[in-house]
mmCIF file of C-alpha atoms in Angstrom:
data_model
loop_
_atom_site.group_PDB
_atom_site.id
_atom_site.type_symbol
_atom_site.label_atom_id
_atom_site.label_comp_id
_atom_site.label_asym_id
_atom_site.label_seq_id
_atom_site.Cartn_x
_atom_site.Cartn_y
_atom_site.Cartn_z
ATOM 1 C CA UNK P 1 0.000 0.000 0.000
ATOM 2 C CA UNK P 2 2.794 2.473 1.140
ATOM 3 C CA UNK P 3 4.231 1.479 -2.649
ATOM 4 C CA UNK P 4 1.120 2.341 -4.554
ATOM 5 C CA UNK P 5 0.841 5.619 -2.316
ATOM 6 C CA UNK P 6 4.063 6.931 -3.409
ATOM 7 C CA UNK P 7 3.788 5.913 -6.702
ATOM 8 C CA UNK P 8 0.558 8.151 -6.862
ATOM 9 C CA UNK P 9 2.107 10.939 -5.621
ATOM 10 C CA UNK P 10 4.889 10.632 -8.037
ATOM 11 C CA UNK P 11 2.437 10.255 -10.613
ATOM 12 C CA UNK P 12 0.290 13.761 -9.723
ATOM 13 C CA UNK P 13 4.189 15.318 -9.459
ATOM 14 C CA UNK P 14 4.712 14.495 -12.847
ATOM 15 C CA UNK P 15 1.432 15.977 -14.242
ATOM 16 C CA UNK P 16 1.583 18.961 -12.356
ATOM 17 C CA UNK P 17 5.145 19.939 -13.720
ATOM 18 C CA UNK P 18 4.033 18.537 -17.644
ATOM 19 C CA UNK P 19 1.379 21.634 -16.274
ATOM 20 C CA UNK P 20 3.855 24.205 -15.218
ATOM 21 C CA UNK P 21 4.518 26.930 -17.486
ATOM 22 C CA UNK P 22 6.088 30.225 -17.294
ATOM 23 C CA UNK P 23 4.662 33.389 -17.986
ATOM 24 C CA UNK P 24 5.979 35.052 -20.810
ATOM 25 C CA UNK P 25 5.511 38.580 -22.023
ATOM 26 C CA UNK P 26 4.332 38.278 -26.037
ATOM 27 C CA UNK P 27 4.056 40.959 -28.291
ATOM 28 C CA UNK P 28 0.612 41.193 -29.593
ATOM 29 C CA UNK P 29 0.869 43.220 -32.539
ATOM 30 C CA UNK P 30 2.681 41.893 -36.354
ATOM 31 C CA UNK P 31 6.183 42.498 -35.935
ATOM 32 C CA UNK P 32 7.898 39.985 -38.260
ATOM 33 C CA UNK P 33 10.300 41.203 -41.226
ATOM 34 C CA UNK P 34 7.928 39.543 -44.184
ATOM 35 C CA UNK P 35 4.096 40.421 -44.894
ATOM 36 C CA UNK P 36 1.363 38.756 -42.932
ATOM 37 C CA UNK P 37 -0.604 36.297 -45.178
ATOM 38 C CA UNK P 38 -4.171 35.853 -45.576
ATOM 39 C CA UNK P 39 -4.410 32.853 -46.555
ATOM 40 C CA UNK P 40 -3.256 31.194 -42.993
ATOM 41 C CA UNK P 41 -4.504 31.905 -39.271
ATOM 42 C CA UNK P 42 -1.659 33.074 -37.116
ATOM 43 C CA UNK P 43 -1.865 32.869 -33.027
ATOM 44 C CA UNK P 44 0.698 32.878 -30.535
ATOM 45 C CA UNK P 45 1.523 29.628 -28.191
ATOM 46 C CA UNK P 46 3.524 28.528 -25.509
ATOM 47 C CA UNK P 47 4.891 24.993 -24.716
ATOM 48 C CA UNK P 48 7.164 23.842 -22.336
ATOM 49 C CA UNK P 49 10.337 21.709 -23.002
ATOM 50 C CA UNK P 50 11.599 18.559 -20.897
ATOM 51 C CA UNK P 51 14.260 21.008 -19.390
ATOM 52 C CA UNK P 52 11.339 23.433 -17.686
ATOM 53 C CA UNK P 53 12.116 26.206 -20.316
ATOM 54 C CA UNK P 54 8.812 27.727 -21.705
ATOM 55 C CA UNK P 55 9.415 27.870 -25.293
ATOM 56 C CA UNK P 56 7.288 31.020 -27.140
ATOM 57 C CA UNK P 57 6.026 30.288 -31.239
ATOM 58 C CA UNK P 58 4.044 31.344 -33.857
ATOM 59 C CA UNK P 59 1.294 28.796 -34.670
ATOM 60 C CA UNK P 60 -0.169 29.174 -38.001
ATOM 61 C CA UNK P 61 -2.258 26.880 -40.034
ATOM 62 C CA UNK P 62 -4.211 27.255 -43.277
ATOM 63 C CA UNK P 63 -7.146 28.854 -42.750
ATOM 64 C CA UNK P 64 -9.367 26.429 -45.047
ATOM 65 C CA UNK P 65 -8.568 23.386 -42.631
ATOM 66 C CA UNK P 66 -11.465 21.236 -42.083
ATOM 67 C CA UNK P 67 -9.565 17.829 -40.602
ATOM 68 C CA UNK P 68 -6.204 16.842 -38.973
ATOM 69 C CA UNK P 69 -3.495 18.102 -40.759
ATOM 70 C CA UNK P 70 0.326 17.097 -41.067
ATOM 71 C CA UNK P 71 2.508 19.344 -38.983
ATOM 72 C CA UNK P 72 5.930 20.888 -38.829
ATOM 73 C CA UNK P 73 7.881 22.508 -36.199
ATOM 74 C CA UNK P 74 10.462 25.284 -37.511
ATOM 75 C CA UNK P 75 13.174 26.951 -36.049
ATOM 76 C CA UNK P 76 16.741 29.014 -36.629
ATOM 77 C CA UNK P 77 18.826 30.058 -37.953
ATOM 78 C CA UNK P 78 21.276 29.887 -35.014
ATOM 79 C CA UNK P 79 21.326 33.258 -33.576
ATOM 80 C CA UNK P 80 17.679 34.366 -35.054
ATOM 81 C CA UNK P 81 14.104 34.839 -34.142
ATOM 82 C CA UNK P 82 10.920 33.486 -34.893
ATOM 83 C CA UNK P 83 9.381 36.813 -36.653
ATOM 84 C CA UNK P 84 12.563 36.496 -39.321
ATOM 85 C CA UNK P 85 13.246 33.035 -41.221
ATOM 86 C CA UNK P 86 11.615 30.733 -39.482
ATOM 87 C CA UNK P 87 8.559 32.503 -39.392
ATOM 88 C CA UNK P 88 8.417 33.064 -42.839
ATOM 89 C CA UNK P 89 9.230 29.303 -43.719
ATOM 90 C CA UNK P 90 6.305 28.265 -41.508
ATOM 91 C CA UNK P 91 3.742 30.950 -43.218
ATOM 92 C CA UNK P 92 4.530 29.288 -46.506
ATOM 93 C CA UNK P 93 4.156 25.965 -45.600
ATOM 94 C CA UNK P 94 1.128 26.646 -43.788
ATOM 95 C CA UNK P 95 -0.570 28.241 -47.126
ATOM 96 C CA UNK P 96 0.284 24.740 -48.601
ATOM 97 C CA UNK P 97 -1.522 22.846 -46.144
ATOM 98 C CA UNK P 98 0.515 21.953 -43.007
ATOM 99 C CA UNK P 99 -0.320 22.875 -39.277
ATOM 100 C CA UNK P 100 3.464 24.322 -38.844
ATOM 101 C CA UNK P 101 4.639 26.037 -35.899
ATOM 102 C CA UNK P 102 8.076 28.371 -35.764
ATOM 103 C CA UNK P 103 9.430 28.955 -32.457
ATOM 104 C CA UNK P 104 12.340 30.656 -30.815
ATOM 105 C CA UNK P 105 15.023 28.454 -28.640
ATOM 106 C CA UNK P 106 15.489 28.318 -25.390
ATOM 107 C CA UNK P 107 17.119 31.593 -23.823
ATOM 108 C CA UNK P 108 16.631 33.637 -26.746
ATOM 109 C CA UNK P 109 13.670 35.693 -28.259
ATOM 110 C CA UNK P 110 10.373 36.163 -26.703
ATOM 111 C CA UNK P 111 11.100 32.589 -25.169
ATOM 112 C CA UNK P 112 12.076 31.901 -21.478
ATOM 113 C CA UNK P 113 15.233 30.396 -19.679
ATOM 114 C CA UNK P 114 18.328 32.314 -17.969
ATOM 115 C CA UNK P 115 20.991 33.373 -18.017
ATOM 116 C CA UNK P 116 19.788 35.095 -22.100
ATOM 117 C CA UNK P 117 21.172 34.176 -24.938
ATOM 118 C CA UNK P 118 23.080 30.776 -25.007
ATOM 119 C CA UNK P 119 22.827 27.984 -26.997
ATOM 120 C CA UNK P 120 23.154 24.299 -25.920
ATOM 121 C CA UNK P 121 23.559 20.845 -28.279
ATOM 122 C CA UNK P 122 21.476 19.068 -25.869
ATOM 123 C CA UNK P 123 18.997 21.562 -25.206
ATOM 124 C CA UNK P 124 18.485 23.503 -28.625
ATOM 125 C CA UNK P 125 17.768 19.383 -29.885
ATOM 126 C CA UNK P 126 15.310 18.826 -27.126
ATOM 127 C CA UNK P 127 13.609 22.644 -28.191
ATOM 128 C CA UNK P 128 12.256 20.719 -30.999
ATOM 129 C CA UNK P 129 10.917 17.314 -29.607
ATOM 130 C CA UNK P 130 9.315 19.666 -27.313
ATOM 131 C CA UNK P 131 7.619 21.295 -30.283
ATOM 132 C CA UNK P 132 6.740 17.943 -31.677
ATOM 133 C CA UNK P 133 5.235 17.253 -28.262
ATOM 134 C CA UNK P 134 3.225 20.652 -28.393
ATOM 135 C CA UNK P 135 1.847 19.500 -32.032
ATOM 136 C CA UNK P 136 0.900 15.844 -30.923
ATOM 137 C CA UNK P 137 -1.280 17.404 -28.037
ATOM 138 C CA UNK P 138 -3.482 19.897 -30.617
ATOM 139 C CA UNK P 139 -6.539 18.115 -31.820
ATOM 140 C CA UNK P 140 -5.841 19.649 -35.345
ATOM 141 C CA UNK P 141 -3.087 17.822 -35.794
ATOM 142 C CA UNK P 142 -2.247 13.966 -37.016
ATOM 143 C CA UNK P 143 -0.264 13.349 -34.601
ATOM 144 C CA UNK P 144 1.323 10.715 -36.705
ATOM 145 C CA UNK P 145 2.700 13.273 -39.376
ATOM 146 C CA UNK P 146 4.778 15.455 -38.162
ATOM 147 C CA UNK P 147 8.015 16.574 -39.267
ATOM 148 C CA UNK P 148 10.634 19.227 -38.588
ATOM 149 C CA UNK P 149 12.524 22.123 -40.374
ATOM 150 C CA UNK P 150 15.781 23.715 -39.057
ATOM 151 C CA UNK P 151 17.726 26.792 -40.558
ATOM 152 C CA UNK P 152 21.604 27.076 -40.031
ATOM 153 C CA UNK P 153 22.922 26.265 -37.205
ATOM 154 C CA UNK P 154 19.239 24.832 -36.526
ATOM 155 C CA UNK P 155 19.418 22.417 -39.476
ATOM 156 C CA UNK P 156 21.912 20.860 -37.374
ATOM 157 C CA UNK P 157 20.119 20.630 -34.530
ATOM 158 C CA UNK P 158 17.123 19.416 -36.669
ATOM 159 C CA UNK P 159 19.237 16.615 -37.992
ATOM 160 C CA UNK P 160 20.034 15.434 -34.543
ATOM 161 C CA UNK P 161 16.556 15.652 -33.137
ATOM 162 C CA UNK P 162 15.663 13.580 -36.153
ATOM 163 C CA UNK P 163 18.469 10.759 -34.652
ATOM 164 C CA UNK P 164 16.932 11.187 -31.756
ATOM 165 C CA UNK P 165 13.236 11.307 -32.162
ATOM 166 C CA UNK P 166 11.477 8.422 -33.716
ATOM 167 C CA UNK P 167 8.200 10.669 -33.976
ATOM 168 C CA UNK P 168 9.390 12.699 -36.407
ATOM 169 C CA UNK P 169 8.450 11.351 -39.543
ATOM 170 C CA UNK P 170 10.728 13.644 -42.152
ATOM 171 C CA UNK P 171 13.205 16.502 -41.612
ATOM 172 C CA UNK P 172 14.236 19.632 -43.767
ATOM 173 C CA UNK P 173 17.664 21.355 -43.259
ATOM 174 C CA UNK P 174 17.967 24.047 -45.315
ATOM 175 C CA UNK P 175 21.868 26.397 -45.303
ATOM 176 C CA UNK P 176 22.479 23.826 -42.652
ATOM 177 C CA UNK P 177 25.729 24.560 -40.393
ATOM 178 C CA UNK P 178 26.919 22.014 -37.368
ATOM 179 C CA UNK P 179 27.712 24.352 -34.849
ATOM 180 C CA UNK P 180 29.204 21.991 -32.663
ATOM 181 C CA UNK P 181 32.146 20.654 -35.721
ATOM 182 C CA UNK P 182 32.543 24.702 -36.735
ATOM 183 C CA UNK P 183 33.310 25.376 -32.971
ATOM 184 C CA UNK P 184 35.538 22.844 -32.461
ATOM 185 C CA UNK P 185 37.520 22.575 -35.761
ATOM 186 C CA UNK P 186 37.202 26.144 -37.150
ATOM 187 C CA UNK P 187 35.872 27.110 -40.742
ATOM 188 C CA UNK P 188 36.618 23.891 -43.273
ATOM 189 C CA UNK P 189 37.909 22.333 -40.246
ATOM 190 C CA UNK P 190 41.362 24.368 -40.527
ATOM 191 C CA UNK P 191 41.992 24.659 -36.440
ATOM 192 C CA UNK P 192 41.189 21.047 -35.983
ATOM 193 C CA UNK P 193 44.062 20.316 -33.122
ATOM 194 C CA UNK P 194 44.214 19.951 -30.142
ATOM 195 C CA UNK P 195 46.492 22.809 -29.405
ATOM 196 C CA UNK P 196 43.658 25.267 -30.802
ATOM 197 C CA UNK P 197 40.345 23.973 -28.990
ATOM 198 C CA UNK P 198 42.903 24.099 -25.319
ATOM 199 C CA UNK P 199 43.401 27.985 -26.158
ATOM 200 C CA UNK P 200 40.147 28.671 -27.132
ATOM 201 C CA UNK P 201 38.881 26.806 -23.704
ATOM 202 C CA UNK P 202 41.428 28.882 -21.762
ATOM 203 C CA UNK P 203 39.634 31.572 -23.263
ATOM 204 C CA UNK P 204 36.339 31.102 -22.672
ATOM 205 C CA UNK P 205 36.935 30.067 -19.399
ATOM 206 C CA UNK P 206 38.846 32.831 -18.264
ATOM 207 C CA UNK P 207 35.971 34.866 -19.531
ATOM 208 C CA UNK P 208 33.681 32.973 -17.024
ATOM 209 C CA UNK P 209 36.198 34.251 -14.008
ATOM 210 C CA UNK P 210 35.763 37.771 -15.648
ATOM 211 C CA UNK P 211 31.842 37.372 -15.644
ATOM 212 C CA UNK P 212 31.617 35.877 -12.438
ATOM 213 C CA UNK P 213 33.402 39.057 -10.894
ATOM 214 C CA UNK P 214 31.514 41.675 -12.933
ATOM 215 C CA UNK P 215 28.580 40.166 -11.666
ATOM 216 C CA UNK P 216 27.493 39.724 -15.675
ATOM 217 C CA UNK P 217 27.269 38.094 -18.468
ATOM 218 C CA UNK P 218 29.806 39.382 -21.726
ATOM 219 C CA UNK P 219 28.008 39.519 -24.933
ATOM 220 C CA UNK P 220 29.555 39.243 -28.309
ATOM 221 C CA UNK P 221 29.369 41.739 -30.914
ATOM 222 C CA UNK P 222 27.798 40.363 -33.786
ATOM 223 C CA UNK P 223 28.011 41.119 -37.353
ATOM 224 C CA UNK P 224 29.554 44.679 -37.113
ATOM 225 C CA UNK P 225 30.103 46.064 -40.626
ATOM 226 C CA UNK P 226 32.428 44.796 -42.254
ATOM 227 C CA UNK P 227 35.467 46.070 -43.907
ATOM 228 C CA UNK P 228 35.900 45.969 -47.799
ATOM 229 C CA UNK P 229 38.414 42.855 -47.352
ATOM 230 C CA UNK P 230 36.153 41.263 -45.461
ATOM 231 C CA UNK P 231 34.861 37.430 -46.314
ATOM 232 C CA UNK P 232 31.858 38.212 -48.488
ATOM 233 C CA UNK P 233 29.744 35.405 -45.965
ATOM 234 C CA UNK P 234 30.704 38.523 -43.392
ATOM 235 C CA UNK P 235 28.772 41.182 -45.598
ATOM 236 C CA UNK P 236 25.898 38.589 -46.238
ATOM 237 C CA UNK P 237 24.876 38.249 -42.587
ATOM 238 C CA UNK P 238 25.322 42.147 -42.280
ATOM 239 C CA UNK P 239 22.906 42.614 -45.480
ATOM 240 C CA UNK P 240 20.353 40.689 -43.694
ATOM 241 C CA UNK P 241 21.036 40.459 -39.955
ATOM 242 C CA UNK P 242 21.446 44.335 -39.690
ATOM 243 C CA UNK P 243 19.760 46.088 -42.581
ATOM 244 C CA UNK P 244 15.771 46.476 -43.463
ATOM 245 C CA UNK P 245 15.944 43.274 -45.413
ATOM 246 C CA UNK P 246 15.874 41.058 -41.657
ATOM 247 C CA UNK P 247 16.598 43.240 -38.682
ATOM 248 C CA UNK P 248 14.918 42.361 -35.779
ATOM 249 C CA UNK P 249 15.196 44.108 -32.190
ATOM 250 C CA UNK P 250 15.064 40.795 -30.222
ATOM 251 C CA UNK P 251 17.270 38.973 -32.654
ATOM 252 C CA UNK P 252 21.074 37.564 -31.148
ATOM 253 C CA UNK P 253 22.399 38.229 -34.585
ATOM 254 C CA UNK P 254 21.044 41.526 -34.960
ATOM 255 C CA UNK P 255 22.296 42.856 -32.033
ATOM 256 C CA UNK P 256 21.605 41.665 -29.196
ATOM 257 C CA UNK P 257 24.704 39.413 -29.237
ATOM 258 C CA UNK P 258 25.563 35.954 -27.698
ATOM 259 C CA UNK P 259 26.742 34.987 -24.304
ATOM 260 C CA UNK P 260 30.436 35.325 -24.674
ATOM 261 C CA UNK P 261 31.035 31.477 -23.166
ATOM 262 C CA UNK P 262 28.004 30.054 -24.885
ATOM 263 C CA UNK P 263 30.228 28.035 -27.252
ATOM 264 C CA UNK P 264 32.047 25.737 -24.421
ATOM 265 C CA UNK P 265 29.507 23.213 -24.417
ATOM 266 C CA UNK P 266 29.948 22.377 -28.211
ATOM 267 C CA UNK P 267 33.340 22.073 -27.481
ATOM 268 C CA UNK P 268 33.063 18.506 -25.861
ATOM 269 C CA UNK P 269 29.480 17.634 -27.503
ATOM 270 C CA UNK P 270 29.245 16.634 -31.440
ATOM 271 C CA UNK P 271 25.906 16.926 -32.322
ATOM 272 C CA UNK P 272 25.844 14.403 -35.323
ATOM 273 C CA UNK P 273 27.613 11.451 -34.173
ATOM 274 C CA UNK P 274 24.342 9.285 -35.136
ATOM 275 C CA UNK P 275 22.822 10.718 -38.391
ATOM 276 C CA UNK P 276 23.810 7.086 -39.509
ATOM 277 C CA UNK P 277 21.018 6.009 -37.899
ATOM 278 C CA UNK P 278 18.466 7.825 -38.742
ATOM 279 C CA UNK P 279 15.506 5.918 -40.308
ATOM 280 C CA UNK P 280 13.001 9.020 -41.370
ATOM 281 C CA UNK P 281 13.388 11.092 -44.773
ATOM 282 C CA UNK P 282 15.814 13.524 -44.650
ATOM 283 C CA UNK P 283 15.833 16.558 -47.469
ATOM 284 C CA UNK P 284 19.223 18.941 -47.512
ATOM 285 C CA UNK P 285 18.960 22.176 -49.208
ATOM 286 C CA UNK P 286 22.250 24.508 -49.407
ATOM 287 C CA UNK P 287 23.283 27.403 -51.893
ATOM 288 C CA UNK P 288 26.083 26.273 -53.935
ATOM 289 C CA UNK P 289 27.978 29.146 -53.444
ATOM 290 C CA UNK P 290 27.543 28.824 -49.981
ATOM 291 C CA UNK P 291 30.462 28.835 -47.482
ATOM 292 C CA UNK P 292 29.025 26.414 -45.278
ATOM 293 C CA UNK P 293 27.782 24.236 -48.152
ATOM 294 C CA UNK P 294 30.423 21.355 -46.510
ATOM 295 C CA UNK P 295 28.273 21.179 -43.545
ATOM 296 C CA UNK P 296 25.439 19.629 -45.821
ATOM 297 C CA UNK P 297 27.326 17.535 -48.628
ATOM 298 C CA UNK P 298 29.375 15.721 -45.441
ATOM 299 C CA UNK P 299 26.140 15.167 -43.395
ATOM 300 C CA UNK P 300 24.638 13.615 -46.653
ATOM 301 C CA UNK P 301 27.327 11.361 -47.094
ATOM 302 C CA UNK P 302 26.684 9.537 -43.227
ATOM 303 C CA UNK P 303 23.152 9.481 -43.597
ATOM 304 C CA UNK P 304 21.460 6.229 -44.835
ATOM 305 C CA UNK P 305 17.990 6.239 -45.122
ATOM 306 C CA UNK P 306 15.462 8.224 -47.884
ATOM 307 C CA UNK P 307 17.579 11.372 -47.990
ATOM 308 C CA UNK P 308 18.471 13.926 -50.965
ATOM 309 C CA UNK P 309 20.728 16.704 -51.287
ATOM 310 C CA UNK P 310 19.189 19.678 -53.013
ATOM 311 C CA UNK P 311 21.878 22.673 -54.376
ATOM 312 C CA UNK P 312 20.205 25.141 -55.394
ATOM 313 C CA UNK P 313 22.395 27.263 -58.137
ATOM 314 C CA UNK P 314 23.931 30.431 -57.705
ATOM 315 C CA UNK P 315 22.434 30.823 -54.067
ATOM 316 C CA UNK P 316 24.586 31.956 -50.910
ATOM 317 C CA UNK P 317 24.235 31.327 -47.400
ATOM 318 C CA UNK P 318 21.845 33.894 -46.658
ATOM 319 C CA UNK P 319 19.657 33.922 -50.040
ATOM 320 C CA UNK P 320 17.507 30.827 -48.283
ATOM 321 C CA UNK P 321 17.252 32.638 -44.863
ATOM 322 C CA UNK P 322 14.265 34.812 -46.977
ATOM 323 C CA UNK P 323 15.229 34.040 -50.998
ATOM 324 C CA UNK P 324 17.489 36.670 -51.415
ATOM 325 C CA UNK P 325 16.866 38.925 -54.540
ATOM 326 C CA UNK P 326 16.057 36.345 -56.926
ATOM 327 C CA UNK P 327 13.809 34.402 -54.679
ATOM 328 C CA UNK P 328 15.875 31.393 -55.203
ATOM 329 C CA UNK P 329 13.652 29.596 -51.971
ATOM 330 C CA UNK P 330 13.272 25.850 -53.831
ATOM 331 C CA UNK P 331 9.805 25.926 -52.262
ATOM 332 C CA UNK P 332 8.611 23.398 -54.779
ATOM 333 C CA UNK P 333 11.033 20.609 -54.046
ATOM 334 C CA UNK P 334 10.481 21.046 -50.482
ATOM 335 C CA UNK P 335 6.724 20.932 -50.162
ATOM 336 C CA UNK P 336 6.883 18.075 -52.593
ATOM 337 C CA UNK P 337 9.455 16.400 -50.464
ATOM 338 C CA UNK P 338 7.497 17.084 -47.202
ATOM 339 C CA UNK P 339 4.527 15.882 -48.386
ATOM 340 C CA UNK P 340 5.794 13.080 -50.007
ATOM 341 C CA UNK P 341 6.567 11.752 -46.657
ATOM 342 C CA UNK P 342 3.774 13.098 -44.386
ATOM 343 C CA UNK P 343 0.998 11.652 -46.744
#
């Protein structure tokens, strides 16, 4: 009896914290960096992840929706909000028919968790099974197809999730980067020693004895603009991150800036040590003038299952954050893809 008494009380624990959620202040009003659509319904939503962080998104779904519909989560890039890429990925997909639902990662936007603005491998992965969870609760939803989209450095994170999370049924990641490989090994993997990551953790570290007696957290300063001999992926992120083409007050990238020891954990943590095993359809988009296009082409190669690698011509990093001037967005192919695979 004791046995069964405790185990109830465990049990009513457990609900009550699935429960908990934090309050979170939302804006109300339209403040993304592409046009509001009338062909979709938009709403905001909150959902908590298995790490107690209240996650904030932008829930839209097609507003001629009569039964359960397939779903995706979206998210990234690494460093952005929901009201800039992500957000505009999930309007579009929602005009074509999917319940999709773009949301901002833990620590960062209009969503909870301190201290602001880190990342995490484990917990940026978990952001979207959390989202998957969210989307497998809403009656709207067929709760068994539902896939995932990450941007970046979230395409990485997408990828793992999709190792990780049988439930997701097909995963998009489009300009991909794998934050944890880039931190670790440098640009085309050029400071991959041993010599380089023990400097760069002396650094970081020290930086945490410098915050701790400040009493604060050091930001970075990102994408300041750049000099003419600058890399041109450097002016790229400045056209969008910090001009009227994707500027966004809350975004890390735009200004705000990261938490100067954010990057230790990806350090000691590869993200995408079992992409090998992932069963579920897996679509790759990249530019192919792209500086990060590696990231993609050597994911491709360790992944086994349905998967395709989609270079789109001409395009740079930043041209699929929002299409760039041509509006090179493969939106075809990837709607195809999806619902290929959610059907």
């Amino acid at each position: 009896m004791a046995l069964s008494i405790s185990m109830n009380a465990q049990a009513q624990t457990t609900s009550s914290q699935l429960a908990a959620k934090e309050e979170l202040c939302l804006t109300k009003e339209w403040d993304k960096t592409f046009p509001k659509s009338d062909k979709v319904i938009h709403e905001k939503v909150t959902f908590v992840n298995r790490f107690g962080i209240t996650l904030a998104a932008d829930l839209y779904r097609p507003k001629t929706a009569s039964e359960k519909l397939p779903a995706l989560a979206v998210s990234g890039p690494f460093g952005a909000v929901k009201e800039q890429a992500s957000g505009l990925y999930a309007q579009h997909l929602a005009e074509e028919g999917f319940v999709t639902l773009a949301f901002d990662p833990s620590f960062t936007g209009e969503s909870g968790g301190k201290p602001r603005n880190i990342a995490s491998p484990d917990i940026n992965t978990e952001d979207f099974s959390a989202a998957v969870d969210y989307l497998i609760g809403r009656e709207d939803v067929a709760d068994d197809k539902i896939g995932i989209v990450g941007i970046c450095g979230f395409g990485g994170f997408a990828v793992n999730a999709a190792a990780m999370d049988t439930r997701i049924k097909v995963t998009i990641a489009v300009t991909m980067y794998d934050i944890s490989r880039c931190t670790a090994n440098g640009y085309y993997d050029e400071a991959d020693n041993a010599a380089s990551r023990r400097q760069m953790r002396k650094s970081l570290n020290a930086q945490r004895s410098l915050d701790i007696k400040n009493g604060r957290y050091e930001r970075t300063i990102m994408n300041p603009e750049p000099t003419d001999d600058a890399p041109q992926f450097m002016k790229d992120y400045f056209d969008y991150y910090k001009t009227r083409r994707g500027y966004h007050p809350r975004s890390i990238n735009s200004g705000q800036g990261w938490n100067v020891t954010s990057n230790l954990s990806f350090l000691n943590a590869p993200i995408l040590a079992y992409a090998d095993e992932i069963e579920s359809a897996v679509l790759l988009v990249h530019g192919e003038k792209a500086h990060s296009r590696y990231f993609s082409e050597d994911t491709y190669k360790k992944l086994r299952g349905d998967k395709r690698l989609l270079i789109v011509p001409d395009a740079v990093h930043c041209d699929l954050y929002d299409g760039g001037k041509e509006n090179v967005i493969p939106w075809d192919e990837i709607v195809n893809f999806v619902k290929h695979y959610l059907q």
